[in-house]
Amino acid sequence: MATTLTARCVFLGAPGAGKGTQAKKVAEAAALAHISTGDMLRGQVSAGTELGRQAKGYMDAGKLVPDDLIISMVKARISEPDAKSAWILDGFPRTLPQAEALDRNLSANSALSHVIYFAVPESVLFGRLTGRLTCSKCGAIWHLQNNPPKAAGVCDLCGGGLVQRSDDLPEKITKRLEEYRTLTAPLLAYYREKNLLREIDANRAPTVVFQELLKLMQ
Ligand code: AP5
């Protein structure tokens, strides 16, 4: 699809709302940098870096990683050449201090253009997370029921092996949803007040959500 967007966009929503699924598709369709703090942290953990070592305990417990670690990681990422003008931030900001740090870091001519809230009832999120499978090679996201691969355990796109994320276990999901309600949900009011918040009903088929997102991000 030939779409050009110059958006600087935050995808906001609870764990399992579909941010990563849609961010990958929109970034590819519209040539935007996809900046996922969850993916970056998992990369640091598997590379065995100092940041990964510090983040791992929080992630394993379903808790948010401390703001100072995340903010410096994102600051460095959005100053890289591919992220100079147009990007999707997926999973950041997640706290008020992160949102304020982002505002401080963006200049007037690179301010946020959209904050899109993925609205999904909490009753749906649990099933989305417990059934999620991720490709260990290309990162594609699948679901045992909603979006199953053709061959069990194998990515349709690259043939890589599919794995369950270690934080998609029921007790960790409960903690992540609690962290979301307490620390992240207040960002809805923060961005509504700035007149940046747009809400999408993300409890519909992924293709429908995708088409509407492209329109919202014009
Ligand atoms: P992160 O990786 O960001 O996880 P998350 O926010 O919990 O979000 P998820 O990746 O779980 O969900 P998603 O909305 O992307 O859903 P997806 O598209 O995969 O963070 C992980 C951890 O890292 C955190 O707990 C924290 O420790 C740390 N961290 C990260 N960022 C941080 C920050 N800024 N500050 C502090 N700590 C941070 O979809 C889920 C499933 O649903 C998939 O199986 C998919 O196939 C399916 N699905 C998607 N859309 C639909 C649909 N429309 N209909 C049916 N099924 C669907």
Tab-separated table of C-alpha atoms and ligand atoms in Angstrom:
chain	number	residue	atom	x	y	z
A	1	MET	CA	0.000	0.000	0.000
A	2	ALA	CA	1.391	3.425	-0.900
A	3	THR	CA	0.566	5.622	2.062
A	4	THR	CA	2.632	8.541	3.271
A	5	LEU	CA	2.241	9.681	6.833
A	6	THR	CA	4.411	12.134	8.720
A	7	ALA	CA	2.914	11.234	12.060
A	8	ARG	CA	4.710	11.315	15.396
A	9	CYS	CA	2.354	9.106	17.197
A	10	VAL	CA	1.873	7.349	20.546
A	11	PHE	CA	-0.120	4.102	20.657
A	12	LEU	CA	-1.623	3.920	24.128
A	13	GLY	CA	-3.625	1.071	25.619
A	14	ALA	CA	-3.658	-1.843	28.004
A	15	PRO	CA	-1.499	-4.957	27.557
A	16	GLY	CA	-3.064	-6.989	24.744
A	17	ALA	CA	-5.002	-4.084	23.229
A	18	GLY	CA	-3.311	-4.712	19.865
A	19	LYS	CA	-0.737	-1.888	19.848
A	20	GLY	CA	2.148	-4.031	18.642
A	21	THR	CA	0.083	-5.852	16.003
A	22	GLN	CA	-1.107	-2.579	14.481
A	23	ALA	CA	2.136	-0.631	14.947
A	24	LYS	CA	4.013	-3.195	12.849
A	25	LYS	CA	1.435	-2.982	10.043
A	26	VAL	CA	1.062	0.803	10.031
A	27	ALA	CA	4.817	1.401	10.251
A	28	GLU	CA	5.385	-0.870	7.282
A	29	ALA	CA	2.520	0.560	5.224
A	30	ALA	CA	3.447	4.172	5.874
A	31	ALA	CA	7.249	3.991	6.269
A	32	LEU	CA	7.295	5.106	9.890
A	33	ALA	CA	9.850	4.026	12.482
A	34	HIS	CA	8.253	1.560	14.924
A	35	ILE	CA	9.675	2.128	18.386
A	36	SER	CA	8.470	-0.513	20.828
A	37	THR	CA	9.939	-0.184	24.309
A	38	GLY	CA	8.843	-3.749	25.129
A	39	ASP	CA	10.725	-5.129	22.098
A	40	MET	CA	13.766	-2.977	22.886
A	41	LEU	CA	13.845	-4.210	26.479
A	42	ARG	CA	13.431	-7.854	25.452
A	43	GLY	CA	16.322	-7.321	23.013
A	44	GLN	CA	18.480	-5.935	25.827
A	45	VAL	CA	17.599	-8.891	28.057
A	46	SER	CA	18.510	-11.464	25.406
A	47	ALA	CA	21.723	-9.596	24.571
A	48	GLY	CA	22.641	-9.724	28.277
A	49	THR	CA	23.375	-5.982	28.554
A	50	GLU	CA	23.500	-4.058	31.817
A	51	LEU	CA	20.170	-2.398	30.959
A	52	GLY	CA	18.655	-5.824	30.213
A	53	ARG	CA	19.953	-7.131	33.522
A	54	GLN	CA	18.401	-4.232	35.411
A	55	ALA	CA	15.070	-4.438	33.534
A	56	LYS	CA	14.588	-8.210	33.688
A	57	GLY	CA	13.446	-8.476	37.306
A	58	TYR	CA	10.742	-5.846	36.793
A	59	MET	CA	9.528	-7.408	33.533
A	60	ASP	CA	9.449	-10.899	35.041
A	61	ALA	CA	7.318	-9.556	37.891
A	62	GLY	CA	4.894	-7.811	35.486
A	63	LYS	CA	5.965	-4.413	36.803
A	64	LEU	CA	6.987	-1.328	34.872
A	65	VAL	CA	10.720	-0.742	34.509
A	66	PRO	CA	11.880	2.452	36.330
A	67	ASP	CA	11.344	5.686	34.426
A	68	ASP	CA	14.995	6.776	34.316
A	69	LEU	CA	16.066	3.593	32.493
A	70	ILE	CA	13.256	3.825	29.954
A	71	ILE	CA	13.515	7.552	29.313
A	72	SER	CA	17.210	7.471	28.453
A	73	MET	CA	16.674	4.437	26.191
A	74	VAL	CA	13.881	6.191	24.246
A	75	LYS	CA	15.743	9.509	24.052
A	76	ALA	CA	18.651	7.760	22.388
A	77	ARG	CA	16.364	5.874	20.003
A	78	ILE	CA	14.365	8.858	18.746
A	79	SER	CA	17.543	10.733	17.898
A	80	GLU	CA	18.617	7.993	15.458
A	81	PRO	CA	18.449	8.891	11.744
A	82	ASP	CA	15.430	6.708	10.844
A	83	ALA	CA	13.356	8.254	13.639
A	84	LYS	CA	14.069	11.936	12.991
A	85	SER	CA	10.676	12.919	11.555
A	86	ALA	CA	8.015	10.211	11.739
A	87	TRP	CA	7.501	7.392	14.202
A	88	ILE	CA	5.110	5.327	16.257
A	89	LEU	CA	5.901	4.975	19.945
A	90	ASP	CA	4.413	1.646	21.042
A	91	GLY	CA	4.378	1.155	24.809
A	92	PHE	CA	5.875	4.551	25.701
A	93	PRO	CA	5.057	6.733	27.561
A	94	ARG	CA	3.530	4.587	30.306
A	95	THR	CA	3.715	6.984	33.268
A	96	LEU	CA	3.239	10.721	33.766
A	97	PRO	CA	7.002	11.322	34.285
A	98	GLN	CA	7.653	9.517	30.965
A	99	ALA	CA	5.038	11.678	29.185
A	100	GLU	CA	6.537	14.859	30.623
A	101	ALA	CA	10.050	13.758	29.641
A	102	LEU	CA	8.847	13.086	26.095
A	103	ASP	CA	7.295	16.558	25.883
A	104	ARG	CA	10.556	18.118	27.074
A	105	ASN	CA	12.570	16.143	24.564
A	106	LEU	CA	10.486	17.044	21.507
A	107	SER	CA	11.034	20.440	19.951
A	108	ALA	CA	8.160	22.601	18.641
A	109	ASN	CA	8.643	21.363	15.078
A	110	SER	CA	8.748	17.706	16.088
A	111	ALA	CA	5.879	17.695	18.585
A	112	LEU	CA	3.487	14.775	18.959
A	113	SER	CA	0.839	14.713	16.246
A	114	HIS	CA	-1.459	11.982	17.587
A	115	VAL	CA	-2.027	9.871	20.682
A	116	ILE	CA	-4.228	6.932	19.826
A	117	TYR	CA	-5.971	5.072	22.599
A	118	PHE	CA	-6.779	1.438	21.793
A	119	ALA	CA	-10.033	0.788	23.641
A	120	VAL	CA	-10.650	-2.888	24.447
A	121	PRO	CA	-12.769	-4.209	27.351
A	122	GLU	CA	-10.620	-5.708	30.102
A	123	SER	CA	-12.592	-8.987	29.832
A	124	VAL	CA	-11.133	-9.497	26.313
A	125	LEU	CA	-7.498	-8.731	27.159
A	126	PHE	CA	-6.756	-11.822	29.226
A	127	GLY	CA	-7.623	-14.237	26.390
A	128	ARG	CA	-5.622	-12.200	23.906
A	129	LEU	CA	-2.512	-12.395	26.091
A	130	THR	CA	-2.707	-16.033	27.153
A	131	GLY	CA	-3.176	-17.080	23.491
A	132	ARG	CA	-0.443	-14.877	22.008
A	133	LEU	CA	2.506	-16.430	20.205
A	134	THR	CA	5.488	-14.428	18.955
A	135	CYS	CA	7.976	-15.409	16.282
A	136	SER	CA	11.426	-15.799	17.816
A	137	LYS	CA	13.005	-14.851	14.477
A	138	CYS	CA	11.025	-11.969	12.911
A	139	GLY	CA	8.853	-10.836	15.861
A	140	ALA	CA	5.523	-11.392	14.051
A	141	ILE	CA	2.586	-11.681	16.437
A	142	TRP	CA	0.105	-14.580	16.221
A	143	HIS	CA	-2.727	-15.890	18.335
A	144	LEU	CA	-3.771	-19.485	18.966
A	145	GLN	CA	-7.434	-18.730	18.134
A	146	ASN	CA	-7.716	-15.198	16.682
A	147	ASN	CA	-4.823	-15.385	14.228
A	148	PRO	CA	-3.332	-18.891	14.162
A	149	PRO	CA	-0.331	-19.776	11.998
A	150	LYS	CA	-0.945	-22.354	9.237
A	151	ALA	CA	1.419	-24.880	10.868
A	152	ALA	CA	1.404	-25.118	14.662
A	153	GLY	CA	4.406	-23.405	16.216
A	154	VAL	CA	5.837	-22.085	12.929
A	155	CYS	CA	5.734	-18.498	11.671
A	156	ASP	CA	3.961	-18.198	8.277
A	157	LEU	CA	6.127	-15.226	7.366
A	158	CYS	CA	9.657	-16.488	7.994
A	159	GLY	CA	9.453	-20.112	9.193
A	160	GLY	CA	10.797	-19.145	12.625
A	161	GLY	CA	9.674	-20.891	15.819
A	162	LEU	CA	6.772	-19.393	17.772
A	163	VAL	CA	7.132	-18.842	21.501
A	164	GLN	CA	4.964	-17.656	24.345
A	165	ARG	CA	6.215	-14.493	26.053
A	166	SER	CA	7.334	-15.227	29.596
A	167	ASP	CA	5.124	-12.403	30.943
A	168	ASP	CA	1.980	-13.846	29.312
A	169	LEU	CA	1.325	-16.181	32.248
A	170	PRO	CA	-1.939	-15.539	34.156
A	171	GLU	CA	-0.406	-14.201	37.391
A	172	LYS	CA	1.885	-11.829	35.455
A	173	ILE	CA	-0.961	-10.612	33.260
A	174	THR	CA	-2.940	-9.722	36.374
A	175	LYS	CA	-0.019	-7.636	37.664
A	176	ARG	CA	0.515	-5.946	34.279
A	177	LEU	CA	-3.155	-4.961	34.081
A	178	GLU	CA	-2.919	-3.559	37.600
A	179	GLU	CA	0.171	-1.508	36.638
A	180	TYR	CA	-1.714	-0.271	33.570
A	181	ARG	CA	-4.740	0.866	35.602
A	182	THR	CA	-2.638	2.603	38.242
A	183	LEU	CA	0.254	4.129	36.311
A	184	THR	CA	-0.684	4.326	32.618
A	185	ALA	CA	-4.436	5.008	32.496
A	186	PRO	CA	-3.923	8.538	33.965
A	187	LEU	CA	-2.214	9.436	30.668
A	188	LEU	CA	-5.621	9.416	28.978
A	189	ALA	CA	-6.601	12.569	30.885
A	190	TYR	CA	-3.136	14.084	30.328
A	191	TYR	CA	-3.408	13.801	26.546
A	192	ARG	CA	-7.142	14.571	26.416
A	193	GLU	CA	-6.378	17.883	28.082
A	194	LYS	CA	-3.789	18.628	25.387
A	195	ASN	CA	-6.410	17.776	22.752
A	196	LEU	CA	-4.169	15.038	21.301
A	197	LEU	CA	-6.160	11.965	22.290
A	198	ARG	CA	-8.037	9.970	19.638
A	199	GLU	CA	-9.854	6.788	20.619
A	200	ILE	CA	-10.235	3.720	18.443
A	201	ASP	CA	-12.514	0.779	19.152
A	202	ALA	CA	-9.821	-1.925	18.984
A	203	ASN	CA	-12.217	-4.746	19.828
A	204	ARG	CA	-12.901	-5.381	16.149
A	205	ALA	CA	-11.178	-7.374	13.429
A	206	PRO	CA	-7.512	-6.335	12.985
A	207	THR	CA	-8.122	-5.339	9.334
A	208	VAL	CA	-10.932	-2.966	10.358
A	209	VAL	CA	-8.794	-1.426	13.102
A	210	PHE	CA	-5.911	-1.001	10.638
A	211	GLN	CA	-8.002	0.859	8.045
A	212	GLU	CA	-9.433	3.189	10.655
A	213	LEU	CA	-5.989	3.879	12.105
A	214	LEU	CA	-4.682	4.995	8.728
A	215	LYS	CA	-7.540	7.491	8.517
A	216	LEU	CA	-7.074	8.716	12.088
A	217	MET	CA	-3.366	9.308	11.498
A	218	GLN	CA	-3.790	11.490	8.393
B	1	AP5	P1	5.229	-4.442	26.230
B	1	AP5	O1	5.935	-5.380	25.357
B	1	AP5	O2	5.031	-3.028	25.804
B	1	AP5	O3	3.849	-5.117	26.601
B	1	AP5	P2	2.382	-4.493	26.816
B	1	AP5	O4	2.138	-3.060	26.830
B	1	AP5	O5	1.990	-5.199	28.029
B	1	AP5	O6	1.683	-4.765	25.536
B	1	AP5	P3	1.590	-6.098	24.833
B	1	AP5	O7	2.768	-6.306	23.936
B	1	AP5	O8	1.317	-7.175	25.840
B	1	AP5	O9	0.215	-5.912	24.012
B	1	AP5	P4	-0.120	-5.186	22.644
B	1	AP5	O10	-1.102	-4.099	22.912
B	1	AP5	O11	1.094	-4.841	21.870
B	1	AP5	O12	-0.922	-6.389	21.962
B	1	AP5	P5	-0.544	-7.311	20.705
B	1	AP5	O13	-0.613	-6.510	19.457
B	1	AP5	O14	0.686	-8.111	20.963
B	1	AP5	O15	5.935	-4.376	27.657
B	1	AP5	C1	6.405	-5.524	28.309
B	1	AP5	C2	7.080	-5.125	29.614
B	1	AP5	O16	8.221	-4.270	29.336
B	1	AP5	C3	6.214	-4.311	30.581
B	1	AP5	O17	5.419	-5.118	31.404
B	1	AP5	C4	7.286	-3.545	31.370
B	1	AP5	O18	7.910	-4.371	32.324
B	1	AP5	C5	8.322	-3.207	30.296
B	1	AP5	N1	8.083	-1.933	29.633
B	1	AP5	C6	7.831	-1.725	28.306
B	1	AP5	N2	7.671	-0.422	28.055
B	1	AP5	C7	7.807	0.221	29.238
B	1	AP5	C8	7.712	1.591	29.623
B	1	AP5	N3	7.462	2.559	28.747
B	1	AP5	N4	7.901	1.886	30.938
B	1	AP5	C9	8.179	0.932	31.835
B	1	AP5	N5	8.277	-0.383	31.540
B	1	AP5	C10	8.083	-0.737	30.246
B	1	AP5	O19	-1.831	-8.288	20.705
B	1	AP5	C11	-2.020	-9.220	21.743
B	1	AP5	C12	-2.660	-10.509	21.145
B	1	AP5	O20	-3.969	-10.175	20.657
B	1	AP5	C13	-1.903	-11.103	19.966
B	1	AP5	O21	-1.924	-12.496	20.050
B	1	AP5	C14	-2.675	-10.621	18.715
B	1	AP5	O22	-2.605	-11.566	17.659
B	1	AP5	C15	-4.086	-10.493	19.255
B	1	AP5	N6	-4.816	-9.382	18.633
B	1	AP5	C16	-4.327	-8.149	18.321
B	1	AP5	N7	-5.292	-7.390	17.777
B	1	AP5	C17	-6.420	-8.156	17.771
B	1	AP5	C18	-7.763	-7.914	17.350
B	1	AP5	N8	-8.133	-6.729	16.807
B	1	AP5	N9	-8.667	-8.906	17.484
B	1	AP5	C19	-8.313	-10.107	18.021
B	1	AP5	N10	-7.048	-10.399	18.443
B	1	AP5	C20	-6.117	-9.427	18.327
